[in-house]
CSV table of C-alpha atoms in Angstrom, one decimal:
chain,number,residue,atom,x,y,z
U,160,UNK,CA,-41.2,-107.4,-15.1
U,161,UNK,CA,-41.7,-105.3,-12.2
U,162,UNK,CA,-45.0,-102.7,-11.6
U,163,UNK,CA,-43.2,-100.0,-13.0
U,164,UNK,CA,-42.5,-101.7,-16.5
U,165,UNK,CA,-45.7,-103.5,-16.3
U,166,UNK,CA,-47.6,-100.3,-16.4
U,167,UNK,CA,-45.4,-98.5,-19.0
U,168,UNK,CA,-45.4,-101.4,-21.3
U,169,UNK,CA,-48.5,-99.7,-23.0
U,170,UNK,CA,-51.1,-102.4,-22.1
U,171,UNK,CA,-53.1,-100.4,-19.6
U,172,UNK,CA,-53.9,-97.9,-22.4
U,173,UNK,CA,-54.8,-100.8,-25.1
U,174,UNK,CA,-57.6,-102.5,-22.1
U,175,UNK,CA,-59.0,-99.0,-22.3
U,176,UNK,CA,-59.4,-99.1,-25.6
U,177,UNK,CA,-60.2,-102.2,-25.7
U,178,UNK,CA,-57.9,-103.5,-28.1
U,179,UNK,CA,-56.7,-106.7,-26.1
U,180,UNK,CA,-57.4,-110.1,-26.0
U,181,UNK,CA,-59.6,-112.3,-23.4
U,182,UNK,CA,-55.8,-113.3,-21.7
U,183,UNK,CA,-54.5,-110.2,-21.5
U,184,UNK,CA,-58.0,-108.4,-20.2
U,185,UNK,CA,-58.5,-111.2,-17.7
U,186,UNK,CA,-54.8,-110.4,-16.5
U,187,UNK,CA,-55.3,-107.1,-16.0
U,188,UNK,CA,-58.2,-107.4,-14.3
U,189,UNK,CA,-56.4,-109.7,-11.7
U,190,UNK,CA,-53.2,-107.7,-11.5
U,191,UNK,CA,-55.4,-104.2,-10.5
U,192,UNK,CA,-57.1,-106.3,-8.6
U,193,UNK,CA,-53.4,-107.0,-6.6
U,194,UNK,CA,-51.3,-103.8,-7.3
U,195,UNK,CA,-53.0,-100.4,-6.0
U,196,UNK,CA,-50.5,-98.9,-8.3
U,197,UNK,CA,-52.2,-100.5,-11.3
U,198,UNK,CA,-55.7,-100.0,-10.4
U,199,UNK,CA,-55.1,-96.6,-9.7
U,200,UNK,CA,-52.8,-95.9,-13.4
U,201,UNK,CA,-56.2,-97.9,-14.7
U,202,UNK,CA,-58.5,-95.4,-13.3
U,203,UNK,CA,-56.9,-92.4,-14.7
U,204,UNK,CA,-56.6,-93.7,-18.4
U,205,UNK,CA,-60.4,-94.8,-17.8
U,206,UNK,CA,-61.4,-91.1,-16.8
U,207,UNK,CA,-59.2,-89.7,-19.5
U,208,UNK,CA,-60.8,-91.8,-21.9
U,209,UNK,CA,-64.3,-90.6,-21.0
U,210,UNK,CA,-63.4,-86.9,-20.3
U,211,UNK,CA,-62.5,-86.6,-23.9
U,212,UNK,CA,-65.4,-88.4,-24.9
U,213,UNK,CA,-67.5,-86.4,-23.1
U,214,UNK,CA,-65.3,-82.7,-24.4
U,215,UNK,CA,-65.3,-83.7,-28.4
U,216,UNK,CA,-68.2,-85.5,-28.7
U,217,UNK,CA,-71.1,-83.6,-31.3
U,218,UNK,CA,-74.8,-83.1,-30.6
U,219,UNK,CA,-76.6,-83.5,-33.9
U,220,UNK,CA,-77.6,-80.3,-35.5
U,221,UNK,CA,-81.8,-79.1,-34.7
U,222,UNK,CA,-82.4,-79.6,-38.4
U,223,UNK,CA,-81.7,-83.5,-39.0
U,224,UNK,CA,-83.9,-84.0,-35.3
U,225,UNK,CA,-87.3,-81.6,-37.0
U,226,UNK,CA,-86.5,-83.7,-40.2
U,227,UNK,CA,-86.8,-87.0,-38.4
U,228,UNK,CA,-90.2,-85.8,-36.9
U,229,UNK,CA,-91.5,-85.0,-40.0
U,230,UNK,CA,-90.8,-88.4,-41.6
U,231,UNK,CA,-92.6,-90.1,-38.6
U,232,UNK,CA,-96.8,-90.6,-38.8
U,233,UNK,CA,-97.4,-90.1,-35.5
U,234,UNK,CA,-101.3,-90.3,-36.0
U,235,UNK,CA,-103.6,-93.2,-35.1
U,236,UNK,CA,-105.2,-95.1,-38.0
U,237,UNK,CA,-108.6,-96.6,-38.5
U,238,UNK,CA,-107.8,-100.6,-37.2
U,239,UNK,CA,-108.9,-102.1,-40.0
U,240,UNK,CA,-107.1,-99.8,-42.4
U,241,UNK,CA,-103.7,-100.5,-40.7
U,242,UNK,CA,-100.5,-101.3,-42.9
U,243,UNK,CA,-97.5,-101.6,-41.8
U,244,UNK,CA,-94.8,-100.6,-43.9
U,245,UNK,CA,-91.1,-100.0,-43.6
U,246,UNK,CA,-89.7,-97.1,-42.0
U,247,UNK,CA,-88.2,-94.7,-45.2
U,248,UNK,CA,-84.6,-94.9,-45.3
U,249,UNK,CA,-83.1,-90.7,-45.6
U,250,UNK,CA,-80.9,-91.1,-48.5
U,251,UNK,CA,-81.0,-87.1,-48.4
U,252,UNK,CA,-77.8,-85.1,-48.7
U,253,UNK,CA,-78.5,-84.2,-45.6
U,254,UNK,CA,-78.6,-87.4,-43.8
U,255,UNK,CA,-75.2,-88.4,-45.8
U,256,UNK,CA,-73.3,-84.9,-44.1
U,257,UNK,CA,-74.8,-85.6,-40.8
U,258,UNK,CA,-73.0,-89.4,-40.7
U,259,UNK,CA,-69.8,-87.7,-42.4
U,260,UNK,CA,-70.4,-85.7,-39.7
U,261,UNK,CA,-70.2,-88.4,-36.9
U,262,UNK,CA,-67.3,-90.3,-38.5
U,263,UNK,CA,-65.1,-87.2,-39.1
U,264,UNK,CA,-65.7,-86.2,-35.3
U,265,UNK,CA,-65.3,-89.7,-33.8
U,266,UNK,CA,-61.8,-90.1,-35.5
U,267,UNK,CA,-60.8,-86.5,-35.0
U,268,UNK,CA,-61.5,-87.8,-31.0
U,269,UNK,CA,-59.6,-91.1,-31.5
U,270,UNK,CA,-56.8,-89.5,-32.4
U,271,UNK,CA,-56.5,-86.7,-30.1
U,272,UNK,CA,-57.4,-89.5,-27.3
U,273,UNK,CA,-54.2,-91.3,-29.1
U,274,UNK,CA,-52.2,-88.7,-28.6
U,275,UNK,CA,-52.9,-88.0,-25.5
U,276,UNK,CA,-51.3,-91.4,-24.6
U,277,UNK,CA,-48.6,-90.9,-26.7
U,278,UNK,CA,-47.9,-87.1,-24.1
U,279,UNK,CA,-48.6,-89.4,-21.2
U,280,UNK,CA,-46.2,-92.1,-22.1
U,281,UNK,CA,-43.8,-90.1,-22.8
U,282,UNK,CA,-43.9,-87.7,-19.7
U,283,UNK,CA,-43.4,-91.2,-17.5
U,284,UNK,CA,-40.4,-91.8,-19.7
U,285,UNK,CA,-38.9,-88.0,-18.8
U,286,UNK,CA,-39.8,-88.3,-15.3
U,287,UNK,CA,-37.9,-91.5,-15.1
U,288,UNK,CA,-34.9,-90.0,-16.9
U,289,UNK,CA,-35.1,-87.2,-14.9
U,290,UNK,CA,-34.7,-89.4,-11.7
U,291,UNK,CA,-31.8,-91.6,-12.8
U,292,UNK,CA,-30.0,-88.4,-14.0
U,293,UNK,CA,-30.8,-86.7,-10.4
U,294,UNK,CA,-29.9,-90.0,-8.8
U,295,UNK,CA,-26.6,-90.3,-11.1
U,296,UNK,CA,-26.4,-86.7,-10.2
U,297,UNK,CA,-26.0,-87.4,-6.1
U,298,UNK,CA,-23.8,-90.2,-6.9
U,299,UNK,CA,-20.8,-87.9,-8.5
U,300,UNK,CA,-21.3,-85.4,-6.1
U,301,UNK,CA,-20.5,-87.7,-3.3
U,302,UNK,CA,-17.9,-89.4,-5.7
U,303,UNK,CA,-16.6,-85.6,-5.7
U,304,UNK,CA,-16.7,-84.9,-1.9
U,305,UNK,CA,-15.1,-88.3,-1.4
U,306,UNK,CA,-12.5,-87.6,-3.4
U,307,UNK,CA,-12.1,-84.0,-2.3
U,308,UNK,CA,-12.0,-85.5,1.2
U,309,UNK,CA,-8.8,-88.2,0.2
U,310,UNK,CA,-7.2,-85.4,-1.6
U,311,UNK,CA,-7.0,-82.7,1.9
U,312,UNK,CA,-6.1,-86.1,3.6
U,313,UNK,CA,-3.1,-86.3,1.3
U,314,UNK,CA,-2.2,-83.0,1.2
U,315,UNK,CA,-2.2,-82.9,4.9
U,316,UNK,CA,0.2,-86.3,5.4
U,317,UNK,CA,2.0,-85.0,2.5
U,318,UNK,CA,2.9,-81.7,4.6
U,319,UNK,CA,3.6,-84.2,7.6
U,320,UNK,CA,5.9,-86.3,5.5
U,321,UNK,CA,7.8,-83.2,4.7
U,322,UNK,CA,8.6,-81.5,8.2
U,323,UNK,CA,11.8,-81.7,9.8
U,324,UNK,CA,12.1,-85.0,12.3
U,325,UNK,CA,9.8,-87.1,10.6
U,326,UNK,CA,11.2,-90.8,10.3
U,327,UNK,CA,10.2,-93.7,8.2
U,328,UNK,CA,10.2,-97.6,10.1
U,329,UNK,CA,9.5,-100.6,8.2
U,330,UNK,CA,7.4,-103.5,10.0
U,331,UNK,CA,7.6,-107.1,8.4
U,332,UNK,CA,5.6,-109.8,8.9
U,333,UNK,CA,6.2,-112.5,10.9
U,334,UNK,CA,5.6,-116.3,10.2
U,335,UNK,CA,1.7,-115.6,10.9
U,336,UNK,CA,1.9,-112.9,8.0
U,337,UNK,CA,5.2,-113.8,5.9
U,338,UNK,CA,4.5,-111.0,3.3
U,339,UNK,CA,3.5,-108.8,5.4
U,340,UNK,CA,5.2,-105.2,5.1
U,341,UNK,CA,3.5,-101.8,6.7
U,342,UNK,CA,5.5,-98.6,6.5
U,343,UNK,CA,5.2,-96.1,9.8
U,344,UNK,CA,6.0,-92.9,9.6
U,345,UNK,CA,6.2,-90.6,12.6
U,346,UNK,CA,6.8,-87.2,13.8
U,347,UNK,CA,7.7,-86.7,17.7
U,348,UNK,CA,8.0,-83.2,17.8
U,349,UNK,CA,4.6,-82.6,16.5
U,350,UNK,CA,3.3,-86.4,17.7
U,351,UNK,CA,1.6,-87.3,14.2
U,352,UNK,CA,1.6,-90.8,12.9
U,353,UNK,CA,0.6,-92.1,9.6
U,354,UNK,CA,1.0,-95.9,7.6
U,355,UNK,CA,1.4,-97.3,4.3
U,356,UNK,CA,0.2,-100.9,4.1
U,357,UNK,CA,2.2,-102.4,1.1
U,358,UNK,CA,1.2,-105.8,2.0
U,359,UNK,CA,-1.2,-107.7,4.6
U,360,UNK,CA,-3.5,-110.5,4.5
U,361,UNK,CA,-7.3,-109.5,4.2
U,362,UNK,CA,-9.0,-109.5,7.6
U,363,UNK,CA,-13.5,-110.6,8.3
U,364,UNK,CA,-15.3,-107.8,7.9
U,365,UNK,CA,-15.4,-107.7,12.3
U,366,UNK,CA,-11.9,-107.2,12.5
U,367,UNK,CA,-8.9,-104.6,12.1
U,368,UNK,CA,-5.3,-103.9,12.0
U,369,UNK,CA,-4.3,-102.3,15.7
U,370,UNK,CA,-1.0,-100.1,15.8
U,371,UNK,CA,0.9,-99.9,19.1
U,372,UNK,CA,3.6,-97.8,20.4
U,373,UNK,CA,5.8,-99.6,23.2
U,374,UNK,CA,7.6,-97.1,25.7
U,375,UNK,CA,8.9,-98.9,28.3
U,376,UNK,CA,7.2,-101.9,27.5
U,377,UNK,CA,3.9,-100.5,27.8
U,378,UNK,CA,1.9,-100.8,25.0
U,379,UNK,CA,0.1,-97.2,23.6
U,380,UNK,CA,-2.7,-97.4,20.9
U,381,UNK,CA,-1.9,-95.7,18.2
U,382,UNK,CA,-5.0,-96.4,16.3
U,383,UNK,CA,-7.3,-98.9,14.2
U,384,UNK,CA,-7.0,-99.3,9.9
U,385,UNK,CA,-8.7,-101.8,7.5
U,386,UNK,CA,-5.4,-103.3,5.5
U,387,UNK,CA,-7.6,-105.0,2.8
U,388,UNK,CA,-9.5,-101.9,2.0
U,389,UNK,CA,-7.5,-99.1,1.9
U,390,UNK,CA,-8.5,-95.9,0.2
U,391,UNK,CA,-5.8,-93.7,0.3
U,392,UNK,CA,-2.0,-95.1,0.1
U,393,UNK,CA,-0.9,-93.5,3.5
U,394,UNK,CA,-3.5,-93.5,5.9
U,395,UNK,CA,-3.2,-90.8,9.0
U,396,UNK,CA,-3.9,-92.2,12.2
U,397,UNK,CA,-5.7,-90.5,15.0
U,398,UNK,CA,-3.8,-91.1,18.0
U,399,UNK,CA,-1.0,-88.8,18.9
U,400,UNK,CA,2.4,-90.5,19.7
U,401,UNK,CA,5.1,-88.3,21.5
U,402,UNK,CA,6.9,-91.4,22.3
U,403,UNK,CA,7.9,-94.7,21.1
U,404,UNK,CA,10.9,-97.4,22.2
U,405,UNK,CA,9.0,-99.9,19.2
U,406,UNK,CA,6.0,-100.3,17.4
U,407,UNK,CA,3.9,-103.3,16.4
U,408,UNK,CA,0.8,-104.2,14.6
U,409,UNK,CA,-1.7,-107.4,16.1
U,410,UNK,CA,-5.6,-108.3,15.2
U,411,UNK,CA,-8.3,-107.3,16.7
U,412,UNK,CA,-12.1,-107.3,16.9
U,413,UNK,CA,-13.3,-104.0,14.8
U,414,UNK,CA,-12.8,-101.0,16.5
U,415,UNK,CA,-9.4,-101.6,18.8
U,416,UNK,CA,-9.2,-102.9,22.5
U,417,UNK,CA,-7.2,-101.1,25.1
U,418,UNK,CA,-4.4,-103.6,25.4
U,419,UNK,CA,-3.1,-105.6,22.5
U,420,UNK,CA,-3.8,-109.5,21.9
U,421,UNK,CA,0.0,-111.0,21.9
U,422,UNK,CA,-1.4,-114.1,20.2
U,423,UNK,CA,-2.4,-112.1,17.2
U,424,UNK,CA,0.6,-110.1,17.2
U,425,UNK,CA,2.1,-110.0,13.4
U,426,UNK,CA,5.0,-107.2,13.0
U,427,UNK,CA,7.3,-105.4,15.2
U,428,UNK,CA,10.1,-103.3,14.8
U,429,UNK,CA,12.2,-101.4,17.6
U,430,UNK,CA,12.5,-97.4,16.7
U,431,UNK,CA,16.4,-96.7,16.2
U,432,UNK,CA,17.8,-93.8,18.7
């Protein structure tokens, strides 16, 4: 149990009260003695308690206070004439109303103190509902941009799948990645590239896939991708690639190097005239 539950579990507002045991009084003695959090939740209930003690409690009415007077002998008797007798006991009506009084007051206080907790808990409740629906709240919406996002991505490779010279070269694996299989699909005219991994072995999270164009046999990056967590199923790359006599696929550290590492090389495939 964390601070948070800890304090709404209710047990704050029985010490006030209280209406705990020696255990659970000694422990929260020590834990506000710990946690600022509690101390501070412990003060509040403690000035609560005695700011409507102080607003609903009743002054006795002028009448019982002269009555009282009355009933006490105040004079000084002669010393050797001095008895001592038992103070008389008001079994008036009026002394009867006047403890009615008390008791109907004191519980009328109780229970407004009562349900003063029962407000406070349950604001604590709302305002923690209220944060996990704001937080759940921020969560779609970036569920909704991110998606939003993937969907102009596929509209856009979806456009460049469609115009005119676009072609489609399969690259297998070799024996370092037998089932490996990455679709290319490129555009020279307007130099845009894009992939479909349908199959690669999953990579350490410091290393990516590298795409290369070979013209001449010089090798042209054509851009980084993650094939063991892809998000969309053709993946644009950022490089633009006006020319190409092959193009291959190695591993490399996360983010690309300039020149390819042959001993990592996995696929290539020539690119038909």
């Amino acid at each position: 149990m964390n601070v948070t539950e800890y304090i709404a579990s209710g047990i704050l507002e029985s010490y006030v009260m209280g209406a705990v045991s020696d255990q659970e009084r000694r422990e929260v003695e020590c834990l506000s003695s710990i946690y600022p959090e509690i101390k501070q939740e412990l003060d509040q209930l403690s000035d609560a308690l005695e700011n409507y003690a102080l607003l609903y409690s009743v002054e006795p009415p002028t009448s019982v206070k002269d009555k009282l007077l009355k009933e006490l002998d105040f004079s000084q008797p002669e010393e050797e004439k001095t008895i001592v007798r038992p103070m008389p006991v008001n079994r008036s009506e009026g002394g009867r109303t006047y403890a009615v009084t008390w008791v109907v007051a004191a519980s009328a206080a109780l229970l407004l103190l009562l349900f003063s907790f029962f407000l406070l808990s349950q604001l604590r409740t709302n305002q923690e509902t209220l944060a996990s629906l704001r937080a759940a709240n921020g969560s779609l919406q970036s569920e909704v941009r991110q998606l939003r996002d993937h969907q102009t991505q596929n509209e856009q490779t979806l456009a460049m799948l469609r115009q005119p010279g676009t072609r489609t070269l399969e690259l297998l694996g070799n024996e370092k990645a037998p089932k490996g299989n990455v679709l290319v699909y490129w555009n020279a005219r307007n130099r845009q590239i894009a992939i479909e991994v349908r199959s690669l072995p999953a990579l350490p999270p410091d290393q990516q896939y590298q795409l290369w164009s070979l013209v001449d046999g010089k090798p042209i990056d054509a851009g980084v991708f993650d094939g063991n967590n892809v998000t969309t199923a053709i993946q644009r790359m950022n490089r633009p690639i006006s020319q190409a006599d092959s193009f291959a696929i190695t591993v490399e550290k996360r983010g690309g190097n300039p020149t390819p590492t042959l001993s990592t090389l996995l696929a290539i495939t020539p690119v038909d005239a």
